[in-house]
Amino acid sequence: MKFQTKAIHTSMPRKDAYGALAMPVYHCCAYEFPDHQAMIDSFTQVSDDPDYSRVTNPTVIHLERVIRSLTGAHEVVAFNSGMAAISAAIMAVASAGKRIVTSKHLFGNTYLLLTRTLKRFGVETVLVDLTNPSEVQEALTDNTCCIYLETITNPQMEVADLRVLSQLAHSVGAALIADTTMIPFTYVDSRGLGIDIEVLSSTKYLSGGATSLGGIVIDYGTVPGFADALCKDLLMNLGGYMTPHAAYMQTLGLETLDARYSVQEANALNIALELSQRGDVEVNYPGLPDNPYHELCRDQFGGRYSAMLTISLPTEEACFRFIDALQLVRRATNLFDNKTLAIHPHSTIFGTIDRDTRAQMDVSERLIRLSVGLEDVDDLLADLNHAIDTAVS
Ligand code: PLP
């Protein structure tokens, strides 16, 4: 079966007692057993009967199962946010004395997790230019546990060569962990690109219009011990499992992902092309043929370029005027809502990080991030052009 069919027809873990067509929401904390042996078997994982919803829940298992069937992964675990998935995946490979090689171009909370939170536990993070293989090679040591990256960085829109990074990581026995939030995993041959572990915020494309928070770890089975560390240690002991209601929403979101994504990406390309004609704003979108990452992005991500783009205005004040002039596009964070969203990352998402670090991370004060939704593109362009006219006049 092809993707769209699998997304809709992957069977439930067990036949529902009432023959429900959608996986029901099992909003319960605990499960009753017929006798002591069934109880022992469940708790010792001899059987897959659920025991407690912090670690296993039929509705969440169904979502994990659909994603496993779509990706062919060894293990899929759903968490209650992208950050919970990212931290669990990294903690499954890292420990005191280990090194993580990554980029200064990271989502703000991931950057702080690595450079602040994990530093307190003796994990060293080295920031390099991941588009420069010799710089990466120099940073790799025997104690490096992973190279961590975002497939398209947010908001710089940088793309690194995953095959090269995978070879480099494997040459020192490290894993390649990739945050694939920006392009749905359904379009990308992650295993073929050499990604060992995929992490993503399912709050974004998957949730089907920003209905729920979630994060997914997809393990391709190439890192010895990873699945055990993730499922038997971090999932249980950190307590970040996805809630059944979120899993229900995200299973539905997955069913319509392709239909939504295709429109959102086409809208993003249209907007990028139109705005770049203006001449008074800089547009950064890898879908534009003259973008420095266009070909690499096309090659690695099956011709997909995401539905996020950025525009740069002459000054920070112009950005604030732009934000205030919007009438249709919403002033909000988040990505890949059905509604188009605009934000000034420098003063908001990255607002608590000191100015020098923000400059080093290339989060410019002249930058606006647009997450493009499902509206009619003519209405979006009318609003964006009006807001830019107001900002630059
Ligand atoms: N990774 C990327 C690239 C993101 O943009 C975000 C959130 O914006 C996250 C991870 C974190 O996801 P969540 O908000 O679901 O924890």
Tab-separated table of C-alpha atoms and ligand atoms in Angstrom:
chain	number	residue	atom	x	y	z
A	1	MET	CA	0.000	0.000	0.000
A	2	LYS	CA	1.134	3.535	-0.693
A	3	PHE	CA	1.415	6.240	1.925
A	4	GLN	CA	-2.046	7.765	1.707
A	5	THR	CA	-3.741	4.364	1.879
A	6	LYS	CA	-1.614	3.204	4.804
A	7	ALA	CA	-2.234	6.476	6.670
A	8	ILE	CA	-5.964	5.832	6.483
A	9	HIS	CA	-6.228	2.049	6.641
A	10	THR	CA	-3.538	0.785	9.020
A	11	SER	CA	-5.489	-1.547	11.270
A	12	MET	CA	-6.044	-0.998	14.986
A	13	PRO	CA	-3.893	-2.974	17.438
A	14	ARG	CA	-6.982	-5.047	18.354
A	15	LYS	CA	-10.478	-5.240	16.943
A	16	ASP	CA	-12.725	-2.794	18.782
A	17	ALA	CA	-15.540	-4.379	20.804
A	18	TYR	CA	-18.114	-2.181	19.013
A	19	GLY	CA	-16.426	-2.226	15.606
A	20	ALA	CA	-15.557	1.491	15.841
A	21	LEU	CA	-14.197	2.786	12.547
A	22	ALA	CA	-11.847	5.299	14.189
A	23	MET	CA	-9.524	4.250	17.005
A	24	PRO	CA	-11.437	5.238	20.172
A	25	VAL	CA	-9.894	7.527	22.782
A	26	TYR	CA	-9.006	5.355	25.767
A	27	HIS	CA	-9.143	8.061	28.391
A	28	CYS	CA	-8.243	5.792	31.283
A	29	CYS	CA	-5.212	5.710	33.550
A	30	ALA	CA	-5.121	2.016	34.471
A	31	TYR	CA	-6.310	-1.342	33.118
A	32	GLU	CA	-7.828	-4.281	34.931
A	33	PHE	CA	-6.471	-7.853	34.657
A	34	PRO	CA	-8.300	-11.176	34.876
A	35	ASP	CA	-5.717	-12.730	37.241
A	36	HIS	CA	-2.288	-12.260	38.809
A	37	GLN	CA	-0.431	-13.971	35.922
A	38	ALA	CA	-1.852	-11.585	33.316
A	39	MET	CA	-0.776	-8.748	35.606
A	40	ILE	CA	2.777	-10.077	35.932
A	41	ASP	CA	3.002	-10.663	32.158
A	42	SER	CA	1.929	-7.116	31.416
A	43	PHE	CA	4.285	-5.438	33.891
A	44	THR	CA	7.248	-7.560	32.818
A	45	GLN	CA	6.435	-6.953	29.139
A	46	VAL	CA	5.849	-10.628	28.373
A	47	SER	CA	2.452	-9.574	27.009
A	48	ASP	CA	1.568	-6.284	25.323
A	49	ASP	CA	-1.538	-5.781	27.488
A	50	PRO	CA	-1.519	-2.188	28.712
A	51	ASP	CA	-1.096	-1.583	32.433
A	52	TYR	CA	-0.788	2.182	33.008
A	53	SER	CA	-1.325	5.073	30.572
A	54	ARG	CA	1.878	6.929	31.473
A	55	VAL	CA	3.762	4.245	29.577
A	56	THR	CA	1.249	2.553	27.297
A	57	ASN	CA	-2.192	3.426	25.971
A	58	PRO	CA	-4.164	1.828	23.129
A	59	THR	CA	-4.939	5.130	21.364
A	60	VAL	CA	-1.289	6.201	21.460
A	61	ILE	CA	-0.128	2.736	20.418
A	62	HIS	CA	-2.350	3.004	17.348
A	63	LEU	CA	-0.706	6.287	16.270
A	64	GLU	CA	2.759	4.776	16.852
A	65	ARG	CA	1.730	1.753	14.831
A	66	VAL	CA	0.535	3.828	11.862
A	67	ILE	CA	3.815	5.776	11.843
A	68	ARG	CA	5.802	2.532	12.079
A	69	SER	CA	3.915	1.187	9.108
A	70	LEU	CA	4.532	4.406	7.102
A	71	THR	CA	8.253	4.590	7.864
A	72	GLY	CA	9.221	0.926	8.258
A	73	ALA	CA	10.930	1.987	11.498
A	74	HIS	CA	12.096	-0.414	14.181
A	75	GLU	CA	10.422	1.540	16.997
A	76	VAL	CA	8.204	4.619	17.213
A	77	VAL	CA	7.395	6.357	20.489
A	78	ALA	CA	4.952	9.263	20.872
A	79	PHE	CA	5.672	11.979	23.445
A	80	ASN	CA	3.591	14.842	24.740
A	81	SER	CA	5.572	17.554	22.907
A	82	GLY	CA	8.348	17.924	20.390
A	83	MET	CA	10.713	18.965	23.185
A	84	ALA	CA	9.847	15.860	25.233
A	85	ALA	CA	10.672	13.679	22.206
A	86	ILE	CA	13.901	15.573	21.484
A	87	SER	CA	15.122	15.446	25.076
A	88	ALA	CA	14.301	11.738	25.466
A	89	ALA	CA	16.054	10.817	22.201
A	90	ILE	CA	19.172	12.796	23.073
A	91	MET	CA	19.252	11.460	26.639
A	92	ALA	CA	19.027	7.923	25.261
A	93	VAL	CA	22.458	8.348	23.625
A	94	ALA	CA	24.141	10.959	25.853
A	95	SER	CA	25.688	10.651	29.312
A	96	ALA	CA	28.218	12.576	31.399
A	97	GLY	CA	31.504	12.899	29.518
A	98	LYS	CA	29.927	12.450	26.080
A	99	ARG	CA	29.993	15.053	23.330
A	100	ILE	CA	27.196	16.227	21.032
A	101	VAL	CA	28.185	17.894	17.773
A	102	THR	CA	25.532	20.227	16.452
A	103	SER	CA	24.922	23.625	14.900
A	104	LYS	CA	24.316	27.099	16.258
A	105	HIS	CA	21.266	27.047	13.964
A	106	LEU	CA	18.743	25.323	16.195
A	107	PHE	CA	15.227	25.833	17.456
A	108	GLY	CA	15.586	28.010	20.605
A	109	ASN	CA	14.567	25.429	23.212
A	110	THR	CA	16.727	22.712	21.637
A	111	TYR	CA	19.649	25.120	21.735
A	112	LEU	CA	19.031	25.791	25.428
A	113	LEU	CA	18.491	22.086	26.203
A	114	LEU	CA	21.905	21.288	24.761
A	115	THR	CA	23.928	24.298	25.856
A	116	ARG	CA	22.340	24.849	29.281
A	117	THR	CA	20.276	21.923	30.608
A	118	LEU	CA	22.444	18.994	29.501
A	119	LYS	CA	25.633	20.915	30.273
A	120	ARG	CA	24.631	20.712	33.955
A	121	PHE	CA	24.712	16.908	33.636
A	122	GLY	CA	28.231	16.848	32.174
A	123	VAL	CA	27.283	16.526	28.491
A	124	GLU	CA	29.413	18.724	26.246
A	125	THR	CA	27.879	20.377	23.176
A	126	VAL	CA	30.104	21.649	20.390
A	127	LEU	CA	28.573	24.055	17.866
A	128	VAL	CA	29.945	23.857	14.340
A	129	ASP	CA	28.948	24.737	10.803
A	130	LEU	CA	27.237	21.519	9.738
A	131	THR	CA	27.428	22.562	6.086
A	132	ASN	CA	31.244	22.398	6.352
A	133	PRO	CA	32.318	18.709	6.562
A	134	SER	CA	35.932	19.416	7.565
A	135	GLU	CA	34.754	21.530	10.513
A	136	VAL	CA	32.438	18.695	11.556
A	137	GLN	CA	35.214	16.122	11.221
A	138	GLU	CA	37.521	18.175	13.434
A	139	ALA	CA	34.868	18.316	16.162
A	140	LEU	CA	34.226	14.570	16.182
A	141	THR	CA	35.960	12.607	18.935
A	142	ASP	CA	35.734	9.027	20.215
A	143	ASN	CA	33.371	10.156	22.942
A	144	THR	CA	30.947	11.844	20.506
A	145	CYS	CA	27.534	10.230	20.936
A	146	CYS	CA	25.672	12.020	18.146
A	147	ILE	CA	25.537	14.645	15.470
A	148	TYR	CA	22.246	16.471	15.987
A	149	LEU	CA	20.627	18.696	13.384
A	150	GLU	CA	17.396	20.084	11.949
A	151	THR	CA	16.719	19.068	8.336
A	152	ILE	CA	15.805	22.680	7.484
A	153	THR	CA	16.851	24.999	10.281
A	154	ASN	CA	14.294	27.276	11.876
A	155	PRO	CA	14.414	30.206	11.108
A	156	GLN	CA	17.672	30.346	9.093
A	157	MET	CA	16.442	27.756	6.524
A	158	GLU	CA	19.859	26.150	6.236
A	159	VAL	CA	20.164	22.624	4.808
A	160	ALA	CA	23.134	20.339	5.484
A	161	ASP	CA	24.127	17.278	3.473
A	162	LEU	CA	22.714	14.374	5.492
A	163	ARG	CA	24.570	11.587	3.683
A	164	VAL	CA	27.907	13.282	4.409
A	165	LEU	CA	27.024	13.894	8.062
A	166	SER	CA	25.823	10.327	8.481
A	167	GLN	CA	29.128	8.946	7.204
A	168	LEU	CA	31.058	11.279	9.471
A	169	ALA	CA	28.974	10.349	12.519
A	170	HIS	CA	29.280	6.626	11.830
A	171	SER	CA	33.053	6.905	11.366
A	172	VAL	CA	33.356	7.553	15.138
A	173	GLY	CA	30.482	5.278	16.185
A	174	ALA	CA	28.095	8.194	16.769
A	175	ALA	CA	24.425	8.421	15.749
A	176	LEU	CA	22.879	10.918	13.350
A	177	ILE	CA	19.792	12.372	15.045
A	178	ALA	CA	17.657	14.643	12.870
A	179	ASP	CA	14.756	16.912	13.787
A	180	THR	CA	12.514	16.509	10.743
A	181	THR	CA	9.720	18.831	11.882
A	182	MET	CA	10.017	21.066	8.818
A	183	ILE	CA	9.223	18.435	6.161
A	184	PRO	CA	6.896	15.538	7.009
A	185	PHE	CA	8.691	12.210	7.405
A	186	THR	CA	6.238	10.723	4.952
A	187	TYR	CA	8.061	12.318	1.983
A	188	VAL	CA	11.653	11.633	3.004
A	189	ASP	CA	13.695	8.426	2.824
A	190	SER	CA	15.321	9.070	6.184
A	191	ARG	CA	16.904	5.657	6.470
A	192	GLY	CA	18.338	5.970	2.948
A	193	LEU	CA	19.859	9.342	3.874
A	194	GLY	CA	21.599	7.721	6.847
A	195	ILE	CA	19.470	9.168	9.631
A	196	ASP	CA	19.538	6.826	12.638
A	197	ILE	CA	16.983	8.551	14.816
A	198	GLU	CA	14.302	10.966	13.697
A	199	VAL	CA	12.629	13.375	16.119
A	200	LEU	CA	9.830	15.767	15.320
A	201	SER	CA	7.279	18.083	16.786
A	202	SER	CA	3.967	16.512	15.748
A	203	THR	CA	2.337	19.673	17.102
A	204	LYS	CA	3.108	21.000	13.624
A	205	TYR	CA	2.095	19.206	10.384
A	206	LEU	CA	0.750	16.086	12.007
A	207	SER	CA	-1.701	17.550	14.459
A	208	GLY	CA	-4.003	18.622	11.648
A	209	GLY	CA	-4.375	22.325	12.221
A	210	ALA	CA	-2.725	22.856	15.606
A	211	THR	CA	-5.184	20.710	17.523
A	212	SER	CA	-2.733	19.184	20.001
A	213	LEU	CA	0.845	19.061	21.229
A	214	GLY	CA	3.017	16.079	20.486
A	215	GLY	CA	6.431	14.761	19.562
A	216	ILE	CA	7.559	11.565	17.875
A	217	VAL	CA	10.791	9.583	18.056
A	218	ILE	CA	11.362	7.280	15.075
A	219	ASP	CA	14.129	4.759	15.616
A	220	TYR	CA	15.468	2.992	12.528
A	221	GLY	CA	17.135	0.306	14.648
A	222	THR	CA	20.704	1.204	13.703
A	223	VAL	CA	21.907	2.354	17.135
A	224	PRO	CA	22.527	-0.580	19.510
A	225	GLY	CA	20.590	-0.266	22.764
A	226	PHE	CA	18.709	2.882	21.719
A	227	ALA	CA	15.200	1.378	21.729
A	228	ASP	CA	15.721	-0.155	25.180
A	229	ALA	CA	17.085	3.083	26.627
A	230	LEU	CA	14.176	5.010	25.121
A	231	CYS	CA	11.320	2.639	25.968
A	232	LYS	CA	12.456	1.010	29.201
A	233	ASP	CA	14.225	3.940	30.784
A	234	LEU	CA	13.396	7.432	29.512
A	235	LEU	CA	9.767	6.927	28.512
A	236	MET	CA	8.968	5.396	31.901
A	237	ASN	CA	11.182	7.509	34.118
A	238	LEU	CA	10.705	10.948	32.573
A	239	GLY	CA	6.953	10.550	32.132
A	240	GLY	CA	6.561	12.399	28.824
A	241	TYR	CA	4.231	9.978	26.997
A	242	MET	CA	1.611	11.398	24.642
A	243	THR	CA	-1.933	11.793	25.949
A	244	PRO	CA	-4.687	9.661	24.356
A	245	HIS	CA	-6.640	12.680	23.163
A	246	ALA	CA	-3.593	14.129	21.380
A	247	ALA	CA	-2.932	10.731	19.792
A	248	TYR	CA	-6.512	10.611	18.514
A	249	MET	CA	-6.216	14.092	16.972
A	250	GLN	CA	-2.841	13.297	15.448
A	251	THR	CA	-3.997	10.006	13.950
A	252	LEU	CA	-6.752	11.987	12.210
A	253	GLY	CA	-4.179	14.636	11.251
A	254	LEU	CA	-2.006	11.999	9.643
A	255	GLU	CA	-4.933	10.897	7.477
A	256	THR	CA	-5.173	14.367	5.890
A	257	LEU	CA	-1.482	15.310	6.060
A	258	ASP	CA	-0.736	14.918	2.363
A	259	ALA	CA	-3.788	16.912	1.273
A	260	ARG	CA	-2.996	19.764	3.682
A	261	TYR	CA	0.741	19.799	3.149
A	262	SER	CA	0.483	19.963	-0.639
A	263	VAL	CA	-1.697	23.085	-0.502
A	264	GLN	CA	0.399	24.748	2.213
A	265	GLU	CA	3.630	24.181	0.328
A	266	ALA	CA	2.144	25.423	-2.966
A	267	ASN	CA	0.912	28.560	-1.148
A	268	ALA	CA	4.381	29.072	0.386
A	269	LEU	CA	6.068	28.845	-3.017
A	270	ASN	CA	3.556	31.253	-4.531
A	271	ILE	CA	4.116	33.756	-1.744
A	272	ALA	CA	7.909	33.406	-1.959
A	273	LEU	CA	7.839	33.975	-5.729
A	274	GLU	CA	5.488	36.973	-5.531
A	275	LEU	CA	7.225	38.709	-2.622
A	276	SER	CA	10.676	38.233	-4.133
A	277	GLN	CA	9.435	40.186	-7.184
A	278	ARG	CA	8.878	43.270	-5.001
A	279	GLY	CA	12.561	44.087	-4.636
A	280	ASP	CA	12.154	45.731	-1.208
A	281	VAL	CA	12.161	42.538	0.894
A	282	GLU	CA	14.586	39.622	0.978
A	283	VAL	CA	12.844	36.262	0.797
A	284	ASN	CA	14.451	33.089	2.122
A	285	TYR	CA	12.754	29.903	0.925
A	286	PRO	CA	14.567	26.786	-0.359
A	287	GLY	CA	11.784	26.246	-2.910
A	288	LEU	CA	13.040	29.279	-4.869
A	289	PRO	CA	15.314	28.102	-7.716
A	290	ASP	CA	18.035	30.640	-6.822
A	291	ASN	CA	18.138	29.646	-3.144
A	292	PRO	CA	21.577	28.215	-2.213
A	293	TYR	CA	19.952	25.078	-0.733
A	294	HIS	CA	17.415	24.505	-3.517
A	295	GLU	CA	19.095	21.539	-5.170
A	296	LEU	CA	20.217	19.812	-1.989
A	297	CYS	CA	16.739	20.223	-0.542
A	298	ARG	CA	15.125	18.818	-3.698
A	299	ASP	CA	17.522	15.881	-3.746
A	300	GLN	CA	17.235	14.963	-0.057
A	301	PHE	CA	13.597	15.697	0.649
A	302	GLY	CA	11.833	14.348	-2.423
A	303	GLY	CA	11.283	17.792	-3.970
A	304	ARG	CA	9.675	19.187	-0.806
A	305	TYR	CA	10.664	22.557	0.642
A	306	SER	CA	8.359	23.077	3.641
A	307	ALA	CA	5.632	25.674	4.134
A	308	MET	CA	7.719	28.061	6.187
A	309	LEU	CA	9.609	30.999	4.752
A	310	THR	CA	11.191	34.134	6.064
A	311	ILE	CA	11.294	37.683	4.816
A	312	SER	CA	13.783	40.333	5.868
A	313	LEU	CA	12.697	43.952	6.140
A	314	PRO	CA	15.083	46.954	6.349
A	315	THR	CA	14.928	47.381	10.154
A	316	GLU	CA	13.523	45.872	13.345
A	317	GLU	CA	11.031	48.770	13.530
A	318	ALA	CA	9.817	47.922	10.022
A	319	CYS	CA	9.256	44.329	11.223
A	320	PHE	CA	7.129	45.592	14.126
A	321	ARG	CA	5.129	47.831	11.763
A	322	PHE	CA	4.626	44.819	9.468
A	323	ILE	CA	3.377	42.625	12.328
A	324	ASP	CA	0.960	45.325	13.535
A	325	ALA	CA	-0.403	45.981	10.018
A	326	LEU	CA	-1.485	42.364	9.375
A	327	GLN	CA	-5.233	41.932	9.068
A	328	LEU	CA	-5.654	38.305	7.960
A	329	VAL	CA	-2.369	36.610	8.841
A	330	ARG	CA	-2.326	35.841	12.563
A	331	ARG	CA	0.288	37.178	14.980
A	332	ALA	CA	1.276	33.893	16.599
A	333	THR	CA	3.997	31.332	17.084
A	334	ASN	CA	3.727	27.703	15.919
A	335	LEU	CA	4.238	26.198	12.498
A	336	PHE	CA	1.912	24.578	9.960
A	337	ASP	CA	-1.377	25.570	11.493
A	338	ASN	CA	-4.168	25.735	8.896
A	339	LYS	CA	-4.015	29.505	9.437
A	340	THR	CA	-1.058	31.531	8.200
A	341	LEU	CA	1.027	32.791	11.132
A	342	ALA	CA	3.643	35.524	11.396
A	343	ILE	CA	6.206	36.133	14.129
A	344	HIS	CA	9.332	38.209	14.731
A	345	PRO	CA	11.588	35.444	16.166
A	346	HIS	CA	14.341	37.752	17.460
A	347	SER	CA	12.092	39.489	20.003
A	348	THR	CA	9.875	36.493	20.875
A	349	ILE	CA	11.013	32.854	20.510
A	350	PHE	CA	14.656	33.885	20.974
A	351	GLY	CA	13.814	36.935	23.137
A	352	THR	CA	15.320	35.540	26.356
A	353	ILE	CA	18.641	34.638	24.723
A	354	ASP	CA	21.277	37.378	24.987
A	355	ARG	CA	21.818	39.642	21.949
A	356	ASP	CA	25.316	38.356	21.103
A	357	THR	CA	24.161	34.738	21.078
A	358	ARG	CA	21.158	35.643	18.924
A	359	ALA	CA	23.560	37.323	16.481
A	360	GLN	CA	25.807	34.226	16.487
A	361	MET	CA	22.740	32.074	15.804
A	362	ASP	CA	21.922	34.293	12.807
A	363	VAL	CA	18.537	35.208	14.231
A	364	SER	CA	18.410	38.660	12.727
A	365	GLU	CA	16.260	41.461	14.126
A	366	ARG	CA	15.201	42.167	10.516
A	367	LEU	CA	13.593	38.760	10.077
A	368	ILE	CA	9.913	37.785	9.983
A	369	ARG	CA	8.936	34.107	9.974
A	370	LEU	CA	5.849	33.098	8.053
A	371	SER	CA	4.170	29.733	8.465
A	372	VAL	CA	1.874	29.421	5.476
A	373	GLY	CA	-1.599	27.977	5.898
A	374	LEU	CA	-4.474	26.763	3.769
A	375	GLU	CA	-6.175	30.068	2.928
A	376	ASP	CA	-6.707	31.277	-0.620
A	377	VAL	CA	-3.290	32.530	-1.646
A	378	ASP	CA	-4.671	35.731	-3.238
A	379	ASP	CA	-6.077	36.806	0.130
A	380	LEU	CA	-2.758	36.059	1.803
A	381	LEU	CA	-0.797	38.017	-0.783
A	382	ALA	CA	-3.120	41.009	-0.473
A	383	ASP	CA	-2.565	41.080	3.307
A	384	LEU	CA	1.198	40.506	3.132
A	385	ASN	CA	1.727	43.112	0.405
A	386	HIS	CA	-0.324	45.644	2.352
A	387	ALA	CA	1.642	44.970	5.560
A	388	ILE	CA	4.979	45.271	3.725
A	389	ASP	CA	3.843	48.543	2.080
A	390	THR	CA	2.970	49.877	5.543
A	391	ALA	CA	6.258	48.674	7.018
A	392	VAL	CA	8.600	50.100	4.407
A	393	SER	CA	6.770	53.350	3.573
B	1	PLP	N1	11.680	21.439	16.645
B	1	PLP	C1	11.355	22.459	15.837
B	1	PLP	C2	12.071	22.623	14.530
B	1	PLP	C3	10.378	23.378	16.222
B	1	PLP	O1	10.076	24.408	15.419
B	1	PLP	C4	9.722	23.201	17.469
B	1	PLP	C5	8.664	24.135	17.930
B	1	PLP	O2	8.407	25.155	17.353
B	1	PLP	C6	10.096	22.127	18.276
B	1	PLP	C7	11.062	21.266	17.826
B	1	PLP	C8	9.461	21.893	19.614
B	1	PLP	O3	8.208	21.321	19.485
B	1	PLP	P1	7.053	21.426	20.617
B	1	PLP	O4	6.633	22.848	20.673
B	1	PLP	O5	6.002	20.477	20.127
B	1	PLP	O6	7.679	20.983	21.901
